[in-house]
Structures are given as C-alpha cells and as structure tokens.
C-alpha cells in the first residue's frame, strides 16, 4: 500500500483550464483525463489524501467522479469545498442551523466516495518529521495577496504539505505543493515528498502536464 497526496483537482470547473493553462479543450475532457491519470497512478489498495478544492461547477456532476477514482480517499477541505468549515454558507443562522447544514454538506462528500473528512489541518509523518497537512500553505497565494489568513496553519519551523497555489510553485522553502497543477495532473507518492524534504528547503517549479501521448509538455 502506498500513501499519495493531491489537491485542487477542480473537477467541473471550466475557468481553471484557462487560469492554470491546463491542456484540455473543455470540462468533460479535463475530468476524464484527471481520472485517467489518477487511476494510472493509484491502486485500490492505496490511500490518497486530497488537500482540498476537489470539485466545483454542478456539484452533483462533479462529485460523481470521486467514485471513479481508485484508492481510499481522505479529504482535507479547501476554500472551494462546500463542506469546508470556513464556508460562509455554513456560518449563517443559528448554531443548530449551522450544524445541520454542515452535516448535510459533509454527508454529500462522504456519499460521493470519501472515507474520511478532516476539518482541521493535521500532521503526517514524512522523512522523520511530522509535516503539517493543510489546504493552505503558511504564506503565498495564486491570486497575489494572501487570502484566508485566519485559516492557514502557523509556521512552527517545520514542513507543510498543501495545495491552494496551483501552478505558482511545486516547492517553496519548506512548503510542498501537492496540487495537480504542480505534479503533471497526478497524485504524488509520499516517498517523493520525503525525497524533497531530505534535500532541504529550496524552490522548485511545477512539473509539466502530459500531452495526449503521456509525455510532458515542453
């Protein structure tokens, strides 16, 4: 069994194709290719931690892809996930109304195929250290100024595995971006992340998306 990490699939999100220069001619093409790349990489015996922003657009359609993805899937919600604790719709009304709305949102993602949902950033052992696991990095954003500052993990001098920044970097110092836009559309195995940690803090650019033949684009 292998542990993988990924994030920011943005299934069903048409604008992400242009925003991140993804090599697809439409949402249907993107969804199918992301599923293909996932299932070429992950087996049913593996576990995949999805660090947020899994699906947008028509959520019933987008979430239906989760059940087609191999492995045991664990979600750490991001700002675009309807079950994210910081979602403004989940913070409206009375405490009872908020709790009921949140339970319904979580149930929707669990029914789609996630085995677990972890609301708060946690830690995961990688290369002899307990790395923070969060949708958000310590600092940095794909839209300029840092957003959602109150939801970001505190930098305690350790490493963080995160998403949110798309193709802004693959590694920035002690921040490892596991998003599909940094890893050629595929989940990344924990052993590869351990190698990066062993090499120490540095800056690395995203890997290229594969073209239709499976090769990385120039």
JSON list of C-alpha atoms in Angstrom, two decimals:
[
{"chain": "A", "resi": 1, "resn": "UNK", "atom": "CA", "xyz": [0.00, 0.00, 0.00]},
{"chain": "A", "resi": 2, "resn": "UNK", "atom": "CA", "xyz": [1.22, 3.48, -0.92]},
{"chain": "A", "resi": 3, "resn": "UNK", "atom": "CA", "xyz": [0.18, 6.83, 0.51]},
{"chain": "A", "resi": 4, "resn": "UNK", "atom": "CA", "xyz": [-0.43, 9.61, -2.00]},
{"chain": "A", "resi": 5, "resn": "UNK", "atom": "CA", "xyz": [-1.25, 13.30, -1.71]},
{"chain": "A", "resi": 6, "resn": "UNK", "atom": "CA", "xyz": [-3.00, 15.59, -4.17]},
{"chain": "A", "resi": 7, "resn": "UNK", "atom": "CA", "xyz": [-5.20, 18.68, -4.24]},
{"chain": "A", "resi": 8, "resn": "UNK", "atom": "CA", "xyz": [-7.00, 21.22, -6.40]},
{"chain": "A", "resi": 9, "resn": "UNK", "atom": "CA", "xyz": [-8.48, 18.88, -8.97]},
{"chain": "A", "resi": 10, "resn": "UNK", "atom": "CA", "xyz": [-11.26, 21.45, -9.55]},
{"chain": "A", "resi": 11, "resn": "UNK", "atom": "CA", "xyz": [-13.40, 18.82, -11.26]},
{"chain": "A", "resi": 12, "resn": "UNK", "atom": "CA", "xyz": [-16.17, 20.51, -13.22]},
{"chain": "A", "resi": 13, "resn": "UNK", "atom": "CA", "xyz": [-14.53, 23.96, -13.14]},
{"chain": "A", "resi": 14, "resn": "UNK", "atom": "CA", "xyz": [-14.26, 25.38, -16.65]},
{"chain": "A", "resi": 15, "resn": "UNK", "atom": "CA", "xyz": [-12.31, 28.52, -15.74]},
{"chain": "A", "resi": 16, "resn": "UNK", "atom": "CA", "xyz": [-9.44, 26.58, -14.15]},
{"chain": "A", "resi": 17, "resn": "UNK", "atom": "CA", "xyz": [-8.44, 25.35, -17.62]},
{"chain": "A", "resi": 18, "resn": "UNK", "atom": "CA", "xyz": [-7.61, 28.91, -18.69]},
{"chain": "A", "resi": 19, "resn": "UNK", "atom": "CA", "xyz": [-6.43, 30.09, -15.29]},
{"chain": "A", "resi": 20, "resn": "UNK", "atom": "CA", "xyz": [-3.79, 27.34, -14.95]},
{"chain": "A", "resi": 21, "resn": "UNK", "atom": "CA", "xyz": [-3.20, 26.68, -18.65]},
{"chain": "A", "resi": 22, "resn": "UNK", "atom": "CA", "xyz": [-4.40, 23.09, -18.32]},
{"chain": "A", "resi": 23, "resn": "UNK", "atom": "CA", "xyz": [-4.12, 21.19, -21.64]},
{"chain": "A", "resi": 24, "resn": "UNK", "atom": "CA", "xyz": [-7.84, 20.45, -22.10]},
{"chain": "A", "resi": 25, "resn": "UNK", "atom": "CA", "xyz": [-10.48, 21.62, -24.53]},
{"chain": "A", "resi": 26, "resn": "UNK", "atom": "CA", "xyz": [-13.34, 21.51, -22.02]},
{"chain": "A", "resi": 27, "resn": "UNK", "atom": "CA", "xyz": [-14.56, 20.31, -18.64]},
{"chain": "A", "resi": 28, "resn": "UNK", "atom": "CA", "xyz": [-15.50, 16.84, -19.86]},
{"chain": "A", "resi": 29, "resn": "UNK", "atom": "CA", "xyz": [-12.04, 16.30, -21.31]},
{"chain": "A", "resi": 30, "resn": "UNK", "atom": "CA", "xyz": [-10.42, 17.59, -18.11]},
{"chain": "A", "resi": 31, "resn": "UNK", "atom": "CA", "xyz": [-12.49, 15.44, -15.76]},
{"chain": "A", "resi": 32, "resn": "UNK", "atom": "CA", "xyz": [-11.88, 12.29, -17.77]},
{"chain": "A", "resi": 33, "resn": "UNK", "atom": "CA", "xyz": [-8.13, 12.92, -18.09]},
{"chain": "A", "resi": 34, "resn": "UNK", "atom": "CA", "xyz": [-7.71, 13.67, -14.38]},
{"chain": "A", "resi": 35, "resn": "UNK", "atom": "CA", "xyz": [-9.46, 10.41, -13.58]},
{"chain": "A", "resi": 36, "resn": "UNK", "atom": "CA", "xyz": [-7.28, 8.56, -16.08]},
{"chain": "A", "resi": 37, "resn": "UNK", "atom": "CA", "xyz": [-4.06, 10.00, -14.65]},
{"chain": "A", "resi": 38, "resn": "UNK", "atom": "CA", "xyz": [-5.22, 9.22, -11.10]},
{"chain": "A", "resi": 39, "resn": "UNK", "atom": "CA", "xyz": [-6.10, 5.61, -11.89]},
{"chain": "A", "resi": 40, "resn": "UNK", "atom": "CA", "xyz": [-2.82, 5.08, -13.76]},
{"chain": "A", "resi": 41, "resn": "UNK", "atom": "CA", "xyz": [-1.02, 6.13, -10.57]},
{"chain": "A", "resi": 42, "resn": "UNK", "atom": "CA", "xyz": [-3.16, 4.84, -7.68]},
{"chain": "A", "resi": 43, "resn": "UNK", "atom": "CA", "xyz": [-4.37, 1.30, -6.95]},
{"chain": "A", "resi": 44, "resn": "UNK", "atom": "CA", "xyz": [-7.37, 0.26, -4.88]},
{"chain": "A", "resi": 45, "resn": "UNK", "atom": "CA", "xyz": [-5.01, -0.72, -2.04]},
{"chain": "A", "resi": 46, "resn": "UNK", "atom": "CA", "xyz": [-3.58, 2.80, -1.81]},
{"chain": "A", "resi": 47, "resn": "UNK", "atom": "CA", "xyz": [-4.71, 5.80, 0.24]},
{"chain": "A", "resi": 48, "resn": "UNK", "atom": "CA", "xyz": [-4.94, 9.31, -1.20]},
{"chain": "A", "resi": 49, "resn": "UNK", "atom": "CA", "xyz": [-5.11, 12.45, 0.90]},
{"chain": "A", "resi": 50, "resn": "UNK", "atom": "CA", "xyz": [-6.92, 15.15, -1.09]},
{"chain": "A", "resi": 51, "resn": "UNK", "atom": "CA", "xyz": [-5.96, 18.54, 0.32]},
{"chain": "A", "resi": 52, "resn": "UNK", "atom": "CA", "xyz": [-8.96, 20.48, -0.82]},
{"chain": "A", "resi": 53, "resn": "UNK", "atom": "CA", "xyz": [-10.78, 22.04, -3.79]},
{"chain": "A", "resi": 54, "resn": "UNK", "atom": "CA", "xyz": [-11.88, 18.76, -5.26]},
{"chain": "A", "resi": 55, "resn": "UNK", "atom": "CA", "xyz": [-14.97, 19.78, -7.26]},
{"chain": "A", "resi": 56, "resn": "UNK", "atom": "CA", "xyz": [-16.80, 22.88, -8.49]},
{"chain": "A", "resi": 57, "resn": "UNK", "atom": "CA", "xyz": [-19.41, 23.62, -11.13]},
{"chain": "A", "resi": 58, "resn": "UNK", "atom": "CA", "xyz": [-22.52, 21.46, -10.97]},
{"chain": "A", "resi": 59, "resn": "UNK", "atom": "CA", "xyz": [-21.62, 19.63, -7.78]},
{"chain": "A", "resi": 60, "resn": "UNK", "atom": "CA", "xyz": [-23.76, 16.56, -8.42]},
{"chain": "A", "resi": 61, "resn": "UNK", "atom": "CA", "xyz": [-21.96, 16.01, -11.70]},
{"chain": "A", "resi": 62, "resn": "UNK", "atom": "CA", "xyz": [-18.51, 16.95, -10.41]},
{"chain": "A", "resi": 63, "resn": "UNK", "atom": "CA", "xyz": [-18.63, 14.85, -7.24]},
{"chain": "A", "resi": 64, "resn": "UNK", "atom": "CA", "xyz": [-19.81, 11.83, -9.23]},
{"chain": "A", "resi": 65, "resn": "UNK", "atom": "CA", "xyz": [-16.22, 11.48, -10.46]},
{"chain": "A", "resi": 66, "resn": "UNK", "atom": "CA", "xyz": [-14.94, 10.72, -6.95]},
{"chain": "A", "resi": 67, "resn": "UNK", "atom": "CA", "xyz": [-16.40, 7.24, -7.04]},
{"chain": "A", "resi": 68, "resn": "UNK", "atom": "CA", "xyz": [-14.45, 6.50, -10.23]},
{"chain": "A", "resi": 69, "resn": "UNK", "atom": "CA", "xyz": [-11.09, 7.22, -8.57]},
{"chain": "A", "resi": 70, "resn": "UNK", "atom": "CA", "xyz": [-9.06, 4.32, -7.17]},
{"chain": "A", "resi": 71, "resn": "UNK", "atom": "CA", "xyz": [-7.96, 4.01, -3.56]},
{"chain": "A", "resi": 72, "resn": "UNK", "atom": "CA", "xyz": [-9.21, 5.07, -0.15]},
{"chain": "A", "resi": 73, "resn": "UNK", "atom": "CA", "xyz": [-9.75, 8.81, -0.27]},
{"chain": "A", "resi": 74, "resn": "UNK", "atom": "CA", "xyz": [-9.41, 11.24, 2.65]},
{"chain": "A", "resi": 75, "resn": "UNK", "atom": "CA", "xyz": [-10.46, 14.87, 2.23]},
{"chain": "A", "resi": 76, "resn": "UNK", "atom": "CA", "xyz": [-8.97, 17.89, 3.98]},
{"chain": "A", "resi": 77, "resn": "UNK", "atom": "CA", "xyz": [-11.40, 20.54, 2.67]},
{"chain": "A", "resi": 78, "resn": "UNK", "atom": "CA", "xyz": [-10.30, 23.71, 0.93]},
{"chain": "A", "resi": 79, "resn": "UNK", "atom": "CA", "xyz": [-11.99, 27.04, 0.40]},
{"chain": "A", "resi": 80, "resn": "UNK", "atom": "CA", "xyz": [-13.90, 25.81, -2.67]},
{"chain": "A", "resi": 81, "resn": "UNK", "atom": "CA", "xyz": [-15.35, 22.72, -0.95]},
{"chain": "A", "resi": 82, "resn": "UNK", "atom": "CA", "xyz": [-18.94, 23.10, 0.25]},
{"chain": "A", "resi": 83, "resn": "UNK", "atom": "CA", "xyz": [-18.10, 21.11, 3.39]},
{"chain": "A", "resi": 84, "resn": "UNK", "atom": "CA", "xyz": [-15.21, 23.44, 4.37]},
{"chain": "A", "resi": 85, "resn": "UNK", "atom": "CA", "xyz": [-15.72, 24.73, 7.91]},
{"chain": "A", "resi": 86, "resn": "UNK", "atom": "CA", "xyz": [-14.94, 28.28, 6.73]},
{"chain": "A", "resi": 87, "resn": "UNK", "atom": "CA", "xyz": [-17.62, 28.30, 4.02]},
{"chain": "A", "resi": 88, "resn": "UNK", "atom": "CA", "xyz": [-19.80, 31.36, 4.59]},
{"chain": "A", "resi": 89, "resn": "UNK", "atom": "CA", "xyz": [-22.99, 29.40, 3.86]},
{"chain": "A", "resi": 90, "resn": "UNK", "atom": "CA", "xyz": [-22.15, 27.10, 6.77]},
{"chain": "A", "resi": 91, "resn": "UNK", "atom": "CA", "xyz": [-21.79, 30.05, 9.15]},
{"chain": "A", "resi": 92, "resn": "UNK", "atom": "CA", "xyz": [-25.24, 31.56, 8.66]},
{"chain": "A", "resi": 93, "resn": "UNK", "atom": "CA", "xyz": [-28.15, 31.31, 11.10]},
{"chain": "A", "resi": 94, "resn": "UNK", "atom": "CA", "xyz": [-28.41, 29.68, 14.49]},
{"chain": "A", "resi": 95, "resn": "UNK", "atom": "CA", "xyz": [-25.94, 27.16, 15.87]},
{"chain": "A", "resi": 96, "resn": "UNK", "atom": "CA", "xyz": [-28.45, 24.36, 15.19]},
{"chain": "A", "resi": 97, "resn": "UNK", "atom": "CA", "xyz": [-28.95, 25.52, 11.60]},
{"chain": "A", "resi": 98, "resn": "UNK", "atom": "CA", "xyz": [-25.21, 25.76, 11.04]},
{"chain": "A", "resi": 99, "resn": "UNK", "atom": "CA", "xyz": [-24.61, 22.27, 12.45]},
{"chain": "A", "resi": 100, "resn": "UNK", "atom": "CA", "xyz": [-27.38, 20.75, 10.32]},
{"chain": "A", "resi": 101, "resn": "UNK", "atom": "CA", "xyz": [-26.13, 22.48, 7.18]},
{"chain": "A", "resi": 102, "resn": "UNK", "atom": "CA", "xyz": [-22.60, 21.32, 7.84]},
{"chain": "A", "resi": 103, "resn": "UNK", "atom": "CA", "xyz": [-23.71, 17.72, 8.44]},
{"chain": "A", "resi": 104, "resn": "UNK", "atom": "CA", "xyz": [-25.58, 17.73, 5.13]},
{"chain": "A", "resi": 105, "resn": "UNK", "atom": "CA", "xyz": [-22.56, 19.10, 3.30]},
{"chain": "A", "resi": 106, "resn": "UNK", "atom": "CA", "xyz": [-20.23, 16.54, 4.84]},
{"chain": "A", "resi": 107, "resn": "UNK", "atom": "CA", "xyz": [-22.65, 13.72, 4.05]},
{"chain": "A", "resi": 108, "resn": "UNK", "atom": "CA", "xyz": [-22.65, 14.76, 0.42]},
{"chain": "A", "resi": 109, "resn": "UNK", "atom": "CA", "xyz": [-18.88, 14.35, 0.13]},
{"chain": "A", "resi": 110, "resn": "UNK", "atom": "CA", "xyz": [-18.83, 11.11, 2.11]},
{"chain": "A", "resi": 111, "resn": "UNK", "atom": "CA", "xyz": [-21.58, 9.68, -0.10]},
{"chain": "A", "resi": 112, "resn": "UNK", "atom": "CA", "xyz": [-19.55, 10.65, -3.17]},
{"chain": "A", "resi": 113, "resn": "UNK", "atom": "CA", "xyz": [-16.70, 8.37, -2.10]},
{"chain": "A", "resi": 114, "resn": "UNK", "atom": "CA", "xyz": [-14.57, 9.97, 0.60]},
{"chain": "A", "resi": 115, "resn": "UNK", "atom": "CA", "xyz": [-13.83, 7.65, 3.51]},
{"chain": "A", "resi": 116, "resn": "UNK", "atom": "CA", "xyz": [-12.96, 10.49, 5.92]},
{"chain": "A", "resi": 117, "resn": "UNK", "atom": "CA", "xyz": [-13.14, 14.27, 6.15]},
{"chain": "A", "resi": 118, "resn": "UNK", "atom": "CA", "xyz": [-10.62, 16.09, 8.36]},
{"chain": "A", "resi": 119, "resn": "UNK", "atom": "CA", "xyz": [-11.81, 19.61, 9.10]},
{"chain": "A", "resi": 120, "resn": "UNK", "atom": "CA", "xyz": [-8.63, 20.96, 10.67]},
{"chain": "A", "resi": 121, "resn": "UNK", "atom": "CA", "xyz": [-5.03, 20.90, 9.48]},
{"chain": "A", "resi": 122, "resn": "UNK", "atom": "CA", "xyz": [-3.28, 17.84, 10.91]},
{"chain": "A", "resi": 123, "resn": "UNK", "atom": "CA", "xyz": [0.15, 16.25, 10.79]},
{"chain": "A", "resi": 124, "resn": "UNK", "atom": "CA", "xyz": [1.59, 13.36, 8.82]},
{"chain": "A", "resi": 125, "resn": "UNK", "atom": "CA", "xyz": [4.96, 11.61, 9.32]},
{"chain": "A", "resi": 126, "resn": "UNK", "atom": "CA", "xyz": [7.25, 12.19, 6.34]},
{"chain": "A", "resi": 127, "resn": "UNK", "atom": "CA", "xyz": [11.03, 11.69, 6.25]},
{"chain": "A", "resi": 128, "resn": "UNK", "atom": "CA", "xyz": [11.33, 11.57, 10.02]},
{"chain": "A", "resi": 129, "resn": "UNK", "atom": "CA", "xyz": [9.32, 14.74, 10.62]},
{"chain": "A", "resi": 130, "resn": "UNK", "atom": "CA", "xyz": [5.66, 15.46, 11.30]},
{"chain": "A", "resi": 131, "resn": "UNK", "atom": "CA", "xyz": [4.66, 17.65, 8.37]},
{"chain": "A", "resi": 132, "resn": "UNK", "atom": "CA", "xyz": [1.58, 19.84, 8.62]},
{"chain": "A", "resi": 133, "resn": "UNK", "atom": "CA", "xyz": [-1.19, 18.74, 6.22]},
{"chain": "A", "resi": 134, "resn": "UNK", "atom": "CA", "xyz": [-3.40, 21.63, 5.11]},
{"chain": "A", "resi": 135, "resn": "UNK", "atom": "CA", "xyz": [-5.15, 23.04, 2.07]},
{"chain": "A", "resi": 136, "resn": "UNK", "atom": "CA", "xyz": [-3.34, 26.31, 2.69]},
{"chain": "A", "resi": 137, "resn": "UNK", "atom": "CA", "xyz": [0.41, 26.97, 2.79]},
{"chain": "A", "resi": 138, "resn": "UNK", "atom": "CA", "xyz": [1.95, 29.11, 5.51]},
{"chain": "A", "resi": 139, "resn": "UNK", "atom": "CA", "xyz": [2.25, 32.02, 3.09]},
{"chain": "A", "resi": 140, "resn": "UNK", "atom": "CA", "xyz": [1.66, 32.61, -0.60]},
{"chain": "A", "resi": 141, "resn": "UNK", "atom": "CA", "xyz": [-1.33, 32.52, -2.90]},
{"chain": "A", "resi": 142, "resn": "UNK", "atom": "CA", "xyz": [-2.28, 32.06, -6.53]},
{"chain": "A", "resi": 143, "resn": "UNK", "atom": "CA", "xyz": [-4.09, 35.43, -6.56]},
{"chain": "A", "resi": 144, "resn": "UNK", "atom": "CA", "xyz": [-1.42, 37.80, -5.26]},
{"chain": "A", "resi": 145, "resn": "UNK", "atom": "CA", "xyz": [-2.12, 38.86, -1.68]},
{"chain": "A", "resi": 146, "resn": "UNK", "atom": "CA", "xyz": [-2.61, 36.03, 0.82]},
{"chain": "A", "resi": 147, "resn": "UNK", "atom": "CA", "xyz": [-6.26, 35.12, 1.36]},
{"chain": "A", "resi": 148, "resn": "UNK", "atom": "CA", "xyz": [-7.90, 33.18, 4.21]},
{"chain": "A", "resi": 149, "resn": "UNK", "atom": "CA", "xyz": [-5.09, 34.12, 6.59]},
{"chain": "A", "resi": 150, "resn": "UNK", "atom": "CA", "xyz": [-7.13, 33.07, 9.61]},
{"chain": "A", "resi": 151, "resn": "UNK", "atom": "CA", "xyz": [-7.41, 29.52, 8.24]},
{"chain": "A", "resi": 152, "resn": "UNK", "atom": "CA", "xyz": [-3.72, 29.00, 7.49]},
{"chain": "A", "resi": 153, "resn": "UNK", "atom": "CA", "xyz": [-1.51, 26.82, 9.69]},
{"chain": "A", "resi": 154, "resn": "UNK", "atom": "CA", "xyz": [1.04, 28.53, 11.90]},
{"chain": "A", "resi": 155, "resn": "UNK", "atom": "CA", "xyz": [4.63, 28.23, 10.71]},
{"chain": "A", "resi": 156, "resn": "UNK", "atom": "CA", "xyz": [6.43, 26.46, 13.55]},
{"chain": "A", "resi": 157, "resn": "UNK", "atom": "CA", "xyz": [9.62, 25.95, 11.57]},
{"chain": "A", "resi": 158, "resn": "UNK", "atom": "CA", "xyz": [8.55, 22.60, 10.09]},
{"chain": "A", "resi": 159, "resn": "UNK", "atom": "CA", "xyz": [7.30, 21.44, 6.70]},
{"chain": "A", "resi": 160, "resn": "UNK", "atom": "CA", "xyz": [3.80, 21.81, 5.28]},
{"chain": "A", "resi": 161, "resn": "UNK", "atom": "CA", "xyz": [2.09, 19.74, 2.57]},
{"chain": "A", "resi": 162, "resn": "UNK", "atom": "CA", "xyz": [-0.55, 21.92, 0.94]},
{"chain": "A", "resi": 163, "resn": "UNK", "atom": "CA", "xyz": [-2.50, 22.93, -2.13]},
{"chain": "A", "resi": 164, "resn": "UNK", "atom": "CA", "xyz": [-4.24, 26.23, -2.98]},
{"chain": "A", "resi": 165, "resn": "UNK", "atom": "CA", "xyz": [-1.44, 27.82, -5.03]},
{"chain": "A", "resi": 166, "resn": "UNK", "atom": "CA", "xyz": [-2.00, 25.73, -8.20]},
{"chain": "A", "resi": 167, "resn": "UNK", "atom": "CA", "xyz": [0.94, 26.26, -10.58]},
{"chain": "A", "resi": 168, "resn": "UNK", "atom": "CA", "xyz": [2.68, 29.01, -8.57]},
{"chain": "A", "resi": 169, "resn": "UNK", "atom": "CA", "xyz": [5.31, 26.56, -7.24]},
{"chain": "A", "resi": 170, "resn": "UNK", "atom": "CA", "xyz": [5.97, 22.89, -6.55]},
{"chain": "A", "resi": 171, "resn": "UNK", "atom": "CA", "xyz": [8.25, 23.66, -3.62]},
{"chain": "A", "resi": 172, "resn": "UNK", "atom": "CA", "xyz": [8.90, 26.97, -1.92]},
{"chain": "A", "resi": 173, "resn": "UNK", "atom": "CA", "xyz": [11.32, 26.62, 1.01]},
{"chain": "A", "resi": 174, "resn": "UNK", "atom": "CA", "xyz": [9.56, 24.27, 3.48]},
{"chain": "A", "resi": 175, "resn": "UNK", "atom": "CA", "xyz": [6.22, 24.37, 1.62]},
{"chain": "A", "resi": 176, "resn": "UNK", "atom": "CA", "xyz": [5.41, 21.42, -0.66]},
{"chain": "A", "resi": 177, "resn": "UNK", "atom": "CA", "xyz": [2.52, 21.96, -3.06]},
{"chain": "A", "resi": 178, "resn": "UNK", "atom": "CA", "xyz": [0.84, 18.61, -3.82]},
{"chain": "A", "resi": 179, "resn": "UNK", "atom": "CA", "xyz": [-1.69, 20.06, -6.27]},
{"chain": "A", "resi": 180, "resn": "UNK", "atom": "CA", "xyz": [-2.29, 18.50, -9.68]},
{"chain": "A", "resi": 181, "resn": "UNK", "atom": "CA", "xyz": [-1.04, 21.66, -11.41]},
{"chain": "A", "resi": 182, "resn": "UNK", "atom": "CA", "xyz": [2.38, 21.12, -9.80]},
{"chain": "A", "resi": 183, "resn": "UNK", "atom": "CA", "xyz": [2.68, 17.38, -10.45]},
{"chain": "A", "resi": 184, "resn": "UNK", "atom": "CA", "xyz": [1.59, 16.87, -14.06]},
{"chain": "A", "resi": 185, "resn": "UNK", "atom": "CA", "xyz": [-2.00, 16.06, -13.11]},
{"chain": "A", "resi": 186, "resn": "UNK", "atom": "CA", "xyz": [-1.17, 13.10, -10.88]},
{"chain": "A", "resi": 187, "resn": "UNK", "atom": "CA", "xyz": [-1.25, 12.38, -7.14]},
{"chain": "A", "resi": 188, "resn": "UNK", "atom": "CA", "xyz": [2.27, 12.35, -5.67]},
{"chain": "A", "resi": 189, "resn": "UNK", "atom": "CA", "xyz": [3.56, 9.46, -3.55]},
{"chain": "A", "resi": 190, "resn": "UNK", "atom": "CA", "xyz": [4.71, 10.23, -0.03]},
{"chain": "A", "resi": 191, "resn": "UNK", "atom": "CA", "xyz": [8.17, 8.79, -0.84]},
{"chain": "A", "resi": 192, "resn": "UNK", "atom": "CA", "xyz": [8.69, 11.52, -3.45]},
{"chain": "A", "resi": 193, "resn": "UNK", "atom": "CA", "xyz": [7.72, 14.15, -0.90]},
{"chain": "A", "resi": 194, "resn": "UNK", "atom": "CA", "xyz": [10.13, 12.55, 1.57]},
{"chain": "A", "resi": 195, "resn": "UNK", "atom": "CA", "xyz": [12.94, 12.92, -1.00]},
{"chain": "A", "resi": 196, "resn": "UNK", "atom": "CA", "xyz": [12.18, 16.62, -1.31]},
{"chain": "A", "resi": 197, "resn": "UNK", "atom": "CA", "xyz": [12.25, 17.06, 2.46]},
{"chain": "A", "resi": 198, "resn": "UNK", "atom": "CA", "xyz": [15.55, 15.17, 2.64]},
{"chain": "A", "resi": 199, "resn": "UNK", "atom": "CA", "xyz": [17.04, 17.63, 0.13]},
{"chain": "A", "resi": 200, "resn": "UNK", "atom": "CA", "xyz": [16.01, 20.52, 2.37]},
{"chain": "A", "resi": 201, "resn": "UNK", "atom": "CA", "xyz": [14.37, 23.88, 1.69]},
{"chain": "A", "resi": 202, "resn": "UNK", "atom": "CA", "xyz": [14.63, 25.14, -1.90]},
{"chain": "A", "resi": 203, "resn": "UNK", "atom": "CA", "xyz": [12.42, 26.42, -4.70]},
{"chain": "A", "resi": 204, "resn": "UNK", "atom": "CA", "xyz": [11.12, 24.11, -7.44]},
{"chain": "A", "resi": 205, "resn": "UNK", "atom": "CA", "xyz": [8.88, 24.87, -10.41]},
{"chain": "A", "resi": 206, "resn": "UNK", "atom": "CA", "xyz": [5.83, 22.76, -11.29]},
{"chain": "A", "resi": 207, "resn": "UNK", "atom": "CA", "xyz": [6.18, 19.69, -13.49]},
{"chain": "A", "resi": 208, "resn": "UNK", "atom": "CA", "xyz": [4.62, 19.80, -16.95]},
{"chain": "A", "resi": 209, "resn": "UNK", "atom": "CA", "xyz": [1.24, 18.30, -17.74]},
{"chain": "A", "resi": 210, "resn": "UNK", "atom": "CA", "xyz": [1.47, 15.28, -20.05]},
{"chain": "A", "resi": 211, "resn": "UNK", "atom": "CA", "xyz": [0.20, 15.66, -23.57]},
{"chain": "A", "resi": 212, "resn": "UNK", "atom": "CA", "xyz": [-2.12, 13.16, -25.23]},
{"chain": "A", "resi": 213, "resn": "UNK", "atom": "CA", "xyz": [0.77, 10.72, -25.69]},
{"chain": "A", "resi": 214, "resn": "UNK", "atom": "CA", "xyz": [1.54, 10.77, -21.96]},
{"chain": "A", "resi": 215, "resn": "UNK", "atom": "CA", "xyz": [4.71, 12.84, -22.32]},
{"chain": "A", "resi": 216, "resn": "UNK", "atom": "CA", "xyz": [5.29, 16.11, -20.50]},
{"chain": "A", "resi": 217, "resn": "UNK", "atom": "CA", "xyz": [4.72, 19.25, -22.49]},
{"chain": "A", "resi": 218, "resn": "UNK", "atom": "CA", "xyz": [7.81, 21.35, -23.30]}
]
